[in-house]
PDB file of C-alpha atoms and ligand atoms in Angstrom:
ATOM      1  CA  UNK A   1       0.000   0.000   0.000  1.00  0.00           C
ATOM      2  CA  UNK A   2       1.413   3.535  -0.606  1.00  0.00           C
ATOM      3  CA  UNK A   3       2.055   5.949   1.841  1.00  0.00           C
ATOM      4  CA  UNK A   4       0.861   9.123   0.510  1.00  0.00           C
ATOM      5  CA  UNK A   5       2.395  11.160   3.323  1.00  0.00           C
ATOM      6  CA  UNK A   6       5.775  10.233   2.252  1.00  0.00           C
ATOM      7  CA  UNK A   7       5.372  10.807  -1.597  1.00  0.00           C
ATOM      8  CA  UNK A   8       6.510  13.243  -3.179  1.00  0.00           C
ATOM      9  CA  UNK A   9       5.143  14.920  -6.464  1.00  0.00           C
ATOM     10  CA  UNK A  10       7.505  13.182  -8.232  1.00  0.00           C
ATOM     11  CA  UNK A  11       6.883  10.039  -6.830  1.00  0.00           C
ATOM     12  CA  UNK A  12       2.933  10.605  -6.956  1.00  0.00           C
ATOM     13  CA  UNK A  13       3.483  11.510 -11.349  1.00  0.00           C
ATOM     14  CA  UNK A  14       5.328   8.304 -12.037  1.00  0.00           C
ATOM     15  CA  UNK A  15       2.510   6.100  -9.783  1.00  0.00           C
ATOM     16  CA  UNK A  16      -0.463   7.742 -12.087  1.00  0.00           C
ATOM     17  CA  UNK A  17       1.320   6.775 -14.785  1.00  0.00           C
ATOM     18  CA  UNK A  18       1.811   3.456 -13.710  1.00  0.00           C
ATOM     19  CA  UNK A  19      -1.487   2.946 -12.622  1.00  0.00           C
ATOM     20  CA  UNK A  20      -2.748   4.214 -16.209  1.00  0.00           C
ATOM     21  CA  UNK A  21      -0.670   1.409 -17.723  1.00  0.00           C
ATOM     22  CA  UNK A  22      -1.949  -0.967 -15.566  1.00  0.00           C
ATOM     23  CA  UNK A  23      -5.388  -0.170 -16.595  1.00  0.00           C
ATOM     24  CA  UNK A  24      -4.478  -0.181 -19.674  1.00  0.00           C
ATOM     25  CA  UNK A  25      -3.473  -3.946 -19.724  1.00  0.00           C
ATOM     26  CA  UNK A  26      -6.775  -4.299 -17.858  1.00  0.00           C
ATOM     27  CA  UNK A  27      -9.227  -2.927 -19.807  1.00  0.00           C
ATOM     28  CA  UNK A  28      -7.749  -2.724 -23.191  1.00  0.00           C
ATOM     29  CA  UNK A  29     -11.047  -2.067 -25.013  1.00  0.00           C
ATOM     30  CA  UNK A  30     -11.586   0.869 -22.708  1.00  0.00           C
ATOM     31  CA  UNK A  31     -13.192   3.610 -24.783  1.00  0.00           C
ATOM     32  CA  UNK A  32     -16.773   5.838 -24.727  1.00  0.00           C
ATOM     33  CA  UNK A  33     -19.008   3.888 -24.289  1.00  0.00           C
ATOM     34  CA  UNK A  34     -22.017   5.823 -25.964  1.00  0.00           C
ATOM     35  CA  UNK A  35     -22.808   5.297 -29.861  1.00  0.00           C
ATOM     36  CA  UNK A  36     -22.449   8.075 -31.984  1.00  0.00           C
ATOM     37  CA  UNK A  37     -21.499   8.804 -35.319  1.00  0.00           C
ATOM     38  CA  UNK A  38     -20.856  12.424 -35.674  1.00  0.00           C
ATOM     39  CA  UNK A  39     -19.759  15.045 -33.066  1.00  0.00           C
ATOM     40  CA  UNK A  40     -23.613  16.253 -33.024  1.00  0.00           C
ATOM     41  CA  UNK A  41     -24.637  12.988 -31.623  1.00  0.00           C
ATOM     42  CA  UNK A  42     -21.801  12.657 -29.148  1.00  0.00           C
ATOM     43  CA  UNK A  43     -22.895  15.789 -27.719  1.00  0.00           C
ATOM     44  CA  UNK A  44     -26.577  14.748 -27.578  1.00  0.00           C
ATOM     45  CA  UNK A  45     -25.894  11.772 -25.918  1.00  0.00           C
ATOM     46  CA  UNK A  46     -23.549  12.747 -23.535  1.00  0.00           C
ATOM     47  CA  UNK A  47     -26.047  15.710 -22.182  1.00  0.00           C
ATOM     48  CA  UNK A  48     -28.500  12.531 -22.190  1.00  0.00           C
ATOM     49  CA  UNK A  49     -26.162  10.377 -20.208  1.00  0.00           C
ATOM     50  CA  UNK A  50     -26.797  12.298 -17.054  1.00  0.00           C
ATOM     51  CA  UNK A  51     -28.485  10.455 -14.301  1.00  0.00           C
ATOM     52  CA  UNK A  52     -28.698   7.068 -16.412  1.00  0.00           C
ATOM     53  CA  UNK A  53     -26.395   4.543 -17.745  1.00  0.00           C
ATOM     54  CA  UNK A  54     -24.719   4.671 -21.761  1.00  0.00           C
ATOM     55  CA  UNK A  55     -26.767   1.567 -22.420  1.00  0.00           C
ATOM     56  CA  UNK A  56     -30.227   3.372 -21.637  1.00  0.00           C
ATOM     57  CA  UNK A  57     -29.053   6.469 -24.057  1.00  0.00           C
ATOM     58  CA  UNK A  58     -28.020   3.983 -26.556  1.00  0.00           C
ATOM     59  CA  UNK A  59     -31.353   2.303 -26.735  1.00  0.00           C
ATOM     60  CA  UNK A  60     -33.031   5.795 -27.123  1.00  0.00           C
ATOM     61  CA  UNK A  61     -30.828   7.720 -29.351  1.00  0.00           C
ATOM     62  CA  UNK A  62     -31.180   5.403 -32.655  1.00  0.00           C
ATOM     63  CA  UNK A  63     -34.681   6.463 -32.878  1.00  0.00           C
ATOM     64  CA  UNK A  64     -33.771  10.284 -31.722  1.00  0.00           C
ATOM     65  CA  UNK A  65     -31.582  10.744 -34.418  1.00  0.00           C
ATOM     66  CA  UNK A  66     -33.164   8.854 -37.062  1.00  0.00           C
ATOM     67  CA  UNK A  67     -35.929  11.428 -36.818  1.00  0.00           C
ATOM     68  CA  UNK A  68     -33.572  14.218 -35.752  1.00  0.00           C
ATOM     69  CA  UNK A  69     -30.576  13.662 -37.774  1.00  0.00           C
ATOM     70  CA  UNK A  70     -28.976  17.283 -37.107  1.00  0.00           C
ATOM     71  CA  UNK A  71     -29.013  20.291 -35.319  1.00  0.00           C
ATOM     72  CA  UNK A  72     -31.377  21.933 -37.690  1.00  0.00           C
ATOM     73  CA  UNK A  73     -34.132  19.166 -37.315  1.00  0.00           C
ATOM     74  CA  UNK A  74     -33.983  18.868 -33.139  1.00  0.00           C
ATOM     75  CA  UNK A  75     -34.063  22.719 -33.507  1.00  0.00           C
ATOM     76  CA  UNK A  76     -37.133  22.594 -34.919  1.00  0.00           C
ATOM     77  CA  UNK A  77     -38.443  19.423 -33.273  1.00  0.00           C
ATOM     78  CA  UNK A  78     -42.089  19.279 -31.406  1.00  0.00           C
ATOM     79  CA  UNK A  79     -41.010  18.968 -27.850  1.00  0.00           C
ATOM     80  CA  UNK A  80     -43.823  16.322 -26.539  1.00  0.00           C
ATOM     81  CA  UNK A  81     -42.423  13.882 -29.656  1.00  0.00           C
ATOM     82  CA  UNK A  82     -39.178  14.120 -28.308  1.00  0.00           C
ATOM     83  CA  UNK A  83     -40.237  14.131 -24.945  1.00  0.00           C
ATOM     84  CA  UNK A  84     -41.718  10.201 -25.962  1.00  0.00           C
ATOM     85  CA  UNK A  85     -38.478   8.778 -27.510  1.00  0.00           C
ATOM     86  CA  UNK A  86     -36.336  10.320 -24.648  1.00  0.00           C
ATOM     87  CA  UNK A  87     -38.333   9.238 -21.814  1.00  0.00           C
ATOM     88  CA  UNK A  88     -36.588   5.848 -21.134  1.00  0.00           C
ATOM     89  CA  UNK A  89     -33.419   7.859 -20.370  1.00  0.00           C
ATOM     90  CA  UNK A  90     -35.203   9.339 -17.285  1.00  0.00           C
ATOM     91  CA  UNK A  91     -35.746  13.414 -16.433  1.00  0.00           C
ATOM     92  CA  UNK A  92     -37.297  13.534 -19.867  1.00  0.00           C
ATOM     93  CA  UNK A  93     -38.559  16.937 -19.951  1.00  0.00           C
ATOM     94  CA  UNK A  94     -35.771  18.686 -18.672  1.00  0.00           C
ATOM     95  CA  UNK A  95     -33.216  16.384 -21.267  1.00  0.00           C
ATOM     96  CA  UNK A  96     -35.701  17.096 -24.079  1.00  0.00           C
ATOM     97  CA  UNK A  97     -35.252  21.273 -23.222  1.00  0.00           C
ATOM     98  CA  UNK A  98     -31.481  21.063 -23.522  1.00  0.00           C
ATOM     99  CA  UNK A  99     -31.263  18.775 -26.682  1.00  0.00           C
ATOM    100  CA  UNK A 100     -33.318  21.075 -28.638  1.00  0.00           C
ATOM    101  CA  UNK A 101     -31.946  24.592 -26.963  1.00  0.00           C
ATOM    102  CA  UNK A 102     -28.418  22.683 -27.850  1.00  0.00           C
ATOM    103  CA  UNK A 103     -29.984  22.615 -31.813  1.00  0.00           C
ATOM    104  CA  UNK A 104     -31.599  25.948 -31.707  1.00  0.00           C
ATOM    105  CA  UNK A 105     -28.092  27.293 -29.964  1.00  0.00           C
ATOM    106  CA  UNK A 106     -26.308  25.452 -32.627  1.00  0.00           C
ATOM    107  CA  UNK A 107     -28.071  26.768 -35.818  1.00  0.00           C
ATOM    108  CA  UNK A 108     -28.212  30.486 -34.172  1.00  0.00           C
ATOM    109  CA  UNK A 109     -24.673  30.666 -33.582  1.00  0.00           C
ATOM    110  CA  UNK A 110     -22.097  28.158 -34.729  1.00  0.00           C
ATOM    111  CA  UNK A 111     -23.738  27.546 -38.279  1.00  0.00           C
ATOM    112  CA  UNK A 112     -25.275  24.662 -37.323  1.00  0.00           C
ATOM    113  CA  UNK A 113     -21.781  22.653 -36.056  1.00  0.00           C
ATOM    114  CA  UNK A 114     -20.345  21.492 -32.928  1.00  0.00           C
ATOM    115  CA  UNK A 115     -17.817  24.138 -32.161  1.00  0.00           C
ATOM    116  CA  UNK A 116     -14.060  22.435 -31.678  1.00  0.00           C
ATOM    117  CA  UNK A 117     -13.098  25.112 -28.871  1.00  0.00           C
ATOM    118  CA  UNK A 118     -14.655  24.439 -24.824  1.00  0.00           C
ATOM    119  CA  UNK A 119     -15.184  27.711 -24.327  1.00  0.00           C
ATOM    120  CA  UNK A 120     -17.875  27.824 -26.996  1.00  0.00           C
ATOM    121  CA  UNK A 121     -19.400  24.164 -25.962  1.00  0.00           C
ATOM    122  CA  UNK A 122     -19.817  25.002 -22.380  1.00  0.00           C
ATOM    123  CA  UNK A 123     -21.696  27.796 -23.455  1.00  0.00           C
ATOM    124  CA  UNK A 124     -24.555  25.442 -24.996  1.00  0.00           C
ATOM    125  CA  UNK A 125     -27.338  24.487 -22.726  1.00  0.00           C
ATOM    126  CA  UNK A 126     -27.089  21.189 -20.262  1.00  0.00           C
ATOM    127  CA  UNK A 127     -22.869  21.200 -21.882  1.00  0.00           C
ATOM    128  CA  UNK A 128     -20.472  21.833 -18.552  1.00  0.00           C
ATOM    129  CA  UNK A 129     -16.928  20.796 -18.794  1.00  0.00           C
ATOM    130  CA  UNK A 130     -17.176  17.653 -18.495  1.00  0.00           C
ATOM    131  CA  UNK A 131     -19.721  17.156 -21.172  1.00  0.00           C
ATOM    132  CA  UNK A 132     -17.503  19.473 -23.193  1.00  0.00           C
ATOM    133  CA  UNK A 133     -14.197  17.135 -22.517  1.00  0.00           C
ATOM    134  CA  UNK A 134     -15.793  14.050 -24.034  1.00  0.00           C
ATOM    135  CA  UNK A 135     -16.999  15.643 -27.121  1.00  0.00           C
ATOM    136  CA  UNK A 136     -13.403  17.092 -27.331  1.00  0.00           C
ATOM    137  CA  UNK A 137     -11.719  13.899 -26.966  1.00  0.00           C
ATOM    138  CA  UNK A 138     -13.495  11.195 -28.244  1.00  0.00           C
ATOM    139  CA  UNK A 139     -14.993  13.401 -31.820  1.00  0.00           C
ATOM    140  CA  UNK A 140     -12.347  15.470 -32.455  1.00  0.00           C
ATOM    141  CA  UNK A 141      -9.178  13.691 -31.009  1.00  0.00           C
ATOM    142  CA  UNK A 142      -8.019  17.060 -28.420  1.00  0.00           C
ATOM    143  CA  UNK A 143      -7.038  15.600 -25.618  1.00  0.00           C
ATOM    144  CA  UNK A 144      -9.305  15.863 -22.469  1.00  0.00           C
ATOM    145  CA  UNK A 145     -10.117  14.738 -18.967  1.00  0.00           C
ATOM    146  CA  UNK A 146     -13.575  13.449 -18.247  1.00  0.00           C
ATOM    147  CA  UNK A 147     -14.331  14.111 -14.432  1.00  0.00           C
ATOM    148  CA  UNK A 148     -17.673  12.405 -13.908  1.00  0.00           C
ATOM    149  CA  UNK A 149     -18.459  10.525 -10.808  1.00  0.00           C
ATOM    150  CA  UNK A 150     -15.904   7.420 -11.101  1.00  0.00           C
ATOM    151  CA  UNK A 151     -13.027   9.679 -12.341  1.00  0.00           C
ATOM    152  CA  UNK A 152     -14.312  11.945  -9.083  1.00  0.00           C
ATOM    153  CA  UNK A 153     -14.383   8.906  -6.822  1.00  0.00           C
ATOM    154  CA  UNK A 154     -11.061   7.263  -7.876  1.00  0.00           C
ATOM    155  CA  UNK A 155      -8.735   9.928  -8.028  1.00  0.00           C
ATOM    156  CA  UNK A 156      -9.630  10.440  -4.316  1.00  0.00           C
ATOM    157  CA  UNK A 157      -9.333   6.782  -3.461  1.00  0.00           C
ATOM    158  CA  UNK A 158      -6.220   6.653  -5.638  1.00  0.00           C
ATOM    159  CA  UNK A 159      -4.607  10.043  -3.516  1.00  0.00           C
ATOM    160  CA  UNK A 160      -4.257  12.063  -6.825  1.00  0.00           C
ATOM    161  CA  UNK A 161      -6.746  14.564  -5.330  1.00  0.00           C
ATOM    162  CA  UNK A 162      -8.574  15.481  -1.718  1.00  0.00           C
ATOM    163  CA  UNK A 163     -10.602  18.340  -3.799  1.00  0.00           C
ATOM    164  CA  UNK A 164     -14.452  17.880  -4.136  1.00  0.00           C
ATOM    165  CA  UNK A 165     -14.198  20.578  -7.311  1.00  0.00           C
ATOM    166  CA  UNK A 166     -14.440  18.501 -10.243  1.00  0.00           C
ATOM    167  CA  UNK A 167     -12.690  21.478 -12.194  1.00  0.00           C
ATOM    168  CA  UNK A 168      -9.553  21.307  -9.656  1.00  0.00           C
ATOM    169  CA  UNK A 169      -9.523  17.885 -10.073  1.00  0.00           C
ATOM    170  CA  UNK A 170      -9.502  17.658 -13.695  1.00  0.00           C
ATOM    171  CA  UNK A 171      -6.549  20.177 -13.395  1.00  0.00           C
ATOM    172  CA  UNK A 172      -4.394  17.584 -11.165  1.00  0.00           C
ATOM    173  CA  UNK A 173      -5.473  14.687 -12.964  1.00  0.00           C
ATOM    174  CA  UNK A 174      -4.502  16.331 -16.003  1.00  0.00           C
ATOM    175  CA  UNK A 175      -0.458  17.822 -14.183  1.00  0.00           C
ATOM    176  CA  UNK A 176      -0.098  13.838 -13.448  1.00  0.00           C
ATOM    177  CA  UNK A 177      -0.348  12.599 -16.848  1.00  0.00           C
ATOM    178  CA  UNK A 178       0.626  12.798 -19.897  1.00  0.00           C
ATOM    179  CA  UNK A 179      -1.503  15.475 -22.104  1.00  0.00           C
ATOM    180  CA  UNK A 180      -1.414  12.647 -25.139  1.00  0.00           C
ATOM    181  CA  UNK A 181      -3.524  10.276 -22.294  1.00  0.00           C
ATOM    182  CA  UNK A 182      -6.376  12.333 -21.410  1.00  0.00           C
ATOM    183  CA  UNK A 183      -8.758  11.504 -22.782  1.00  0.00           C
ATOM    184  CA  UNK A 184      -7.724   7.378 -22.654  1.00  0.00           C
ATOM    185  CA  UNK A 185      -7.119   7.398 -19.103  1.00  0.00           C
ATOM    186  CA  UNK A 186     -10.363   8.510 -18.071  1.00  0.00           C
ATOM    187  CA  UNK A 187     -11.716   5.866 -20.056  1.00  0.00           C
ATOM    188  CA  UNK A 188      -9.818   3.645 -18.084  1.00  0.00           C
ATOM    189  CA  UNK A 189     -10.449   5.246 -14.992  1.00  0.00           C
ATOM    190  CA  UNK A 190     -14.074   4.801 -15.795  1.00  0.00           C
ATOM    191  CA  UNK A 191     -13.718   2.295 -16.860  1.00  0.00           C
ATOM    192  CA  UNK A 192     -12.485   0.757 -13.503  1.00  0.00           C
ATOM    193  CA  UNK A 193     -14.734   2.290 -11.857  1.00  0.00           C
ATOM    194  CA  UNK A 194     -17.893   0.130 -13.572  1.00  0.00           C
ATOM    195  CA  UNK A 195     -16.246  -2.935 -13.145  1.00  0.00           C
ATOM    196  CA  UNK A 196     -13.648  -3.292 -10.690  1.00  0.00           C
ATOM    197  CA  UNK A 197     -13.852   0.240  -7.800  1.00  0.00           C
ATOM    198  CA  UNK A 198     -17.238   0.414  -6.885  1.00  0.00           C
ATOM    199  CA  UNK A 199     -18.921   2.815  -4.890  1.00  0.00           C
ATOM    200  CA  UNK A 200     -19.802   1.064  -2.113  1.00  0.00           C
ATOM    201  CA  UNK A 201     -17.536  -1.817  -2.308  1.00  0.00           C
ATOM    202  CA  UNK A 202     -14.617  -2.216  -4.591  1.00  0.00           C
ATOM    203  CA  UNK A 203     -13.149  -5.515  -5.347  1.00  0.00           C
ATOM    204  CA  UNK A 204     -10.262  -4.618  -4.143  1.00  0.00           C
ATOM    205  CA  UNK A 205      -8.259  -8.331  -3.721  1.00  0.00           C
ATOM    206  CA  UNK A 206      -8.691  -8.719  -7.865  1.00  0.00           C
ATOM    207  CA  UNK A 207      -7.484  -5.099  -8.504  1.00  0.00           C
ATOM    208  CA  UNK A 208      -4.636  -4.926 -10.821  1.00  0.00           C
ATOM    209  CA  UNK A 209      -3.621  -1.530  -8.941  1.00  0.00           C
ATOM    210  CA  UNK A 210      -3.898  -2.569  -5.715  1.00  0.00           C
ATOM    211  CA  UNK A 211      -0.425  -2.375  -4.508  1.00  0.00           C
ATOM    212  CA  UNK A 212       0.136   0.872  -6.040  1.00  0.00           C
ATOM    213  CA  UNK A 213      -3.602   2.219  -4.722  1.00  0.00           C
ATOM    214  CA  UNK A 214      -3.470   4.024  -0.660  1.00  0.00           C
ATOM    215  CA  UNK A 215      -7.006   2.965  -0.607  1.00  0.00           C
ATOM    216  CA  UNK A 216      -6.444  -0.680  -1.116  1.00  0.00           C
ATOM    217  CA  UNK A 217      -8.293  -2.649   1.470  1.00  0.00           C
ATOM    218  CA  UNK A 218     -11.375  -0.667   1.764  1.00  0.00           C
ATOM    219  CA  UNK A 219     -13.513  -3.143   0.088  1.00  0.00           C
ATOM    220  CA  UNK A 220     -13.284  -6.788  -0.707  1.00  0.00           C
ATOM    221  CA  UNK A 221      -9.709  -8.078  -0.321  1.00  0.00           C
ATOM    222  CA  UNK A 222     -10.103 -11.815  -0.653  1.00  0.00           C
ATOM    223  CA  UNK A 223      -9.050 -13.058  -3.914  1.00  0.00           C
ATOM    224  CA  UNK A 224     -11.632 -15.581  -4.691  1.00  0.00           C
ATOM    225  CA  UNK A 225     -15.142 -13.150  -3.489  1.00  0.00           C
ATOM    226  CA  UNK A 226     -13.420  -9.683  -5.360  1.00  0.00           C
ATOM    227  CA  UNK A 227     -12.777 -11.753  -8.721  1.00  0.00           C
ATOM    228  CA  UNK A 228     -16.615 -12.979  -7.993  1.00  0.00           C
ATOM    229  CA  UNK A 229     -17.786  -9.262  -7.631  1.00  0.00           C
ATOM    230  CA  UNK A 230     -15.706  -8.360 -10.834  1.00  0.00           C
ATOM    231  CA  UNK A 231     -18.121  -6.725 -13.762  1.00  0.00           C
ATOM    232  CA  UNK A 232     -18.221  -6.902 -17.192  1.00  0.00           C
TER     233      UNK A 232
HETATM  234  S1  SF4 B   1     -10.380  -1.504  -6.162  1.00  0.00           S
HETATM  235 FE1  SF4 B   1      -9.418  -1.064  -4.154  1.00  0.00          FE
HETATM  236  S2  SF4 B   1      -7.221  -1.225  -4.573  1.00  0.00           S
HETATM  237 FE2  SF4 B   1      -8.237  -0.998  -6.564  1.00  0.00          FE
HETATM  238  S3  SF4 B   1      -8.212   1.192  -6.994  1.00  0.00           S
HETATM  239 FE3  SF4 B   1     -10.159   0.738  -5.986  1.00  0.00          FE
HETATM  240  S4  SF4 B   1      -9.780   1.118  -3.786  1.00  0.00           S
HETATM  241 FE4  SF4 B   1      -7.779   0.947  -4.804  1.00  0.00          FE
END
């Protein structure tokens, strides 16, 4: 187990970086896990992604974006339609107002595109950073760190972080690795987090990390019942 009191920032830089290559040996098909085909319908489904799981998005957004193939057409949409083919992804109404103030936001001032730069996606409705980072990453290839709640929850239980501000700890993540691994390590991160770190209890004795992690222990530590609790 690792000391954190003793490491220095050195130290803590080449055990993130160890860690990522760890998970990367792990989870080797780590990527986004939402369907899309265009940077439009990355963004959609990210902003839908909120307060459900990628699977539930990806059974709605086939049918969302067969109807509403671009910005122009869920610009123009009739809300209570979309309201029906979004309401398996939960918080319908509230999803359905930022999907087609993203469209309207889209046509009125980007010419109908996903703007490349954050500054200009955070300013869409329902986009925050982290929303912002995924497009960035995973449709246009810029490098970017995705701080949702398992990036949150691991980089505390991993001592990269002890701030609650997901914007601070995007900034540490991002001083600990390399700029090129952004956007893959929080995929990995991730994840780790659905499969291996839990919330409540991680499987801790089947955790390739574990000897590098200064939270290993907290959960399940025999072998056998952590490779049992093991998903995906
Ligand atoms: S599963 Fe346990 S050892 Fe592995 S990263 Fe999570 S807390 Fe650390």
């Amino acid at each position: 187990m690792t000391d954190l009191t003793l490491e220095t920032p050195l130290a803590r830089t080449r055990r993130a970086r160890r860690v990522d290559r760890a998970l990367a040996v792990r989870y080797p098909d780590a990527r986004c896990e939402l369907d899309f085909r265009n940077p439009f319908e990355l963004l959609v489904a990210t902003v839908l992604s909120a307060q459900t799981t990628d699977v539930r998005v990806n059974l709605a957004t086939p049918e969302l974006f067969a109807r509403w193939p671009d910005a122009a057409a869920l610009a123009a949409a009739d809300p209570t339609e979309v309201e029906d083919v979004l309401r398996p992804t939960g918080f319908f109404r509230a999803k359905t107002r930022a999907v087609i103030g993203i469209g309207q936001a889209l046509v009125e001032r980007f010419g109908g595109e996903v703007p490349r730069r954050i500054e200009d996606l955070v300013t869409l409705p329902g986009v925050g950073r982290k929303t912002a980072n995924v497009v960035l990453g995973n449709a246009f290839g810029v490098p970017g760190i995705t701080v949702d709640t398992h990036v949150q929850r691991l980089s505390h239980r991993l001592g990269y972080t002890t701030s609650e501000d997901p914007v601070v700890i995007e900034a540490e993540l991002g001083a600990l690795l390399e700029r090129r691994e952004w956007t893959m390590a929080s995929h990995r991160l991730i994840f780790h987090g659905r499969r291996t770190c839990f919330a409540r209890r991680p499987a801790c004795g089947a955790c390739p990390v574990a000897a590098l992690c200064p939270s290993a222990g907290v959960g399940e530590t025999d072998p056998v019942r952590a490779a049992e609790m093991l998903k995906g």
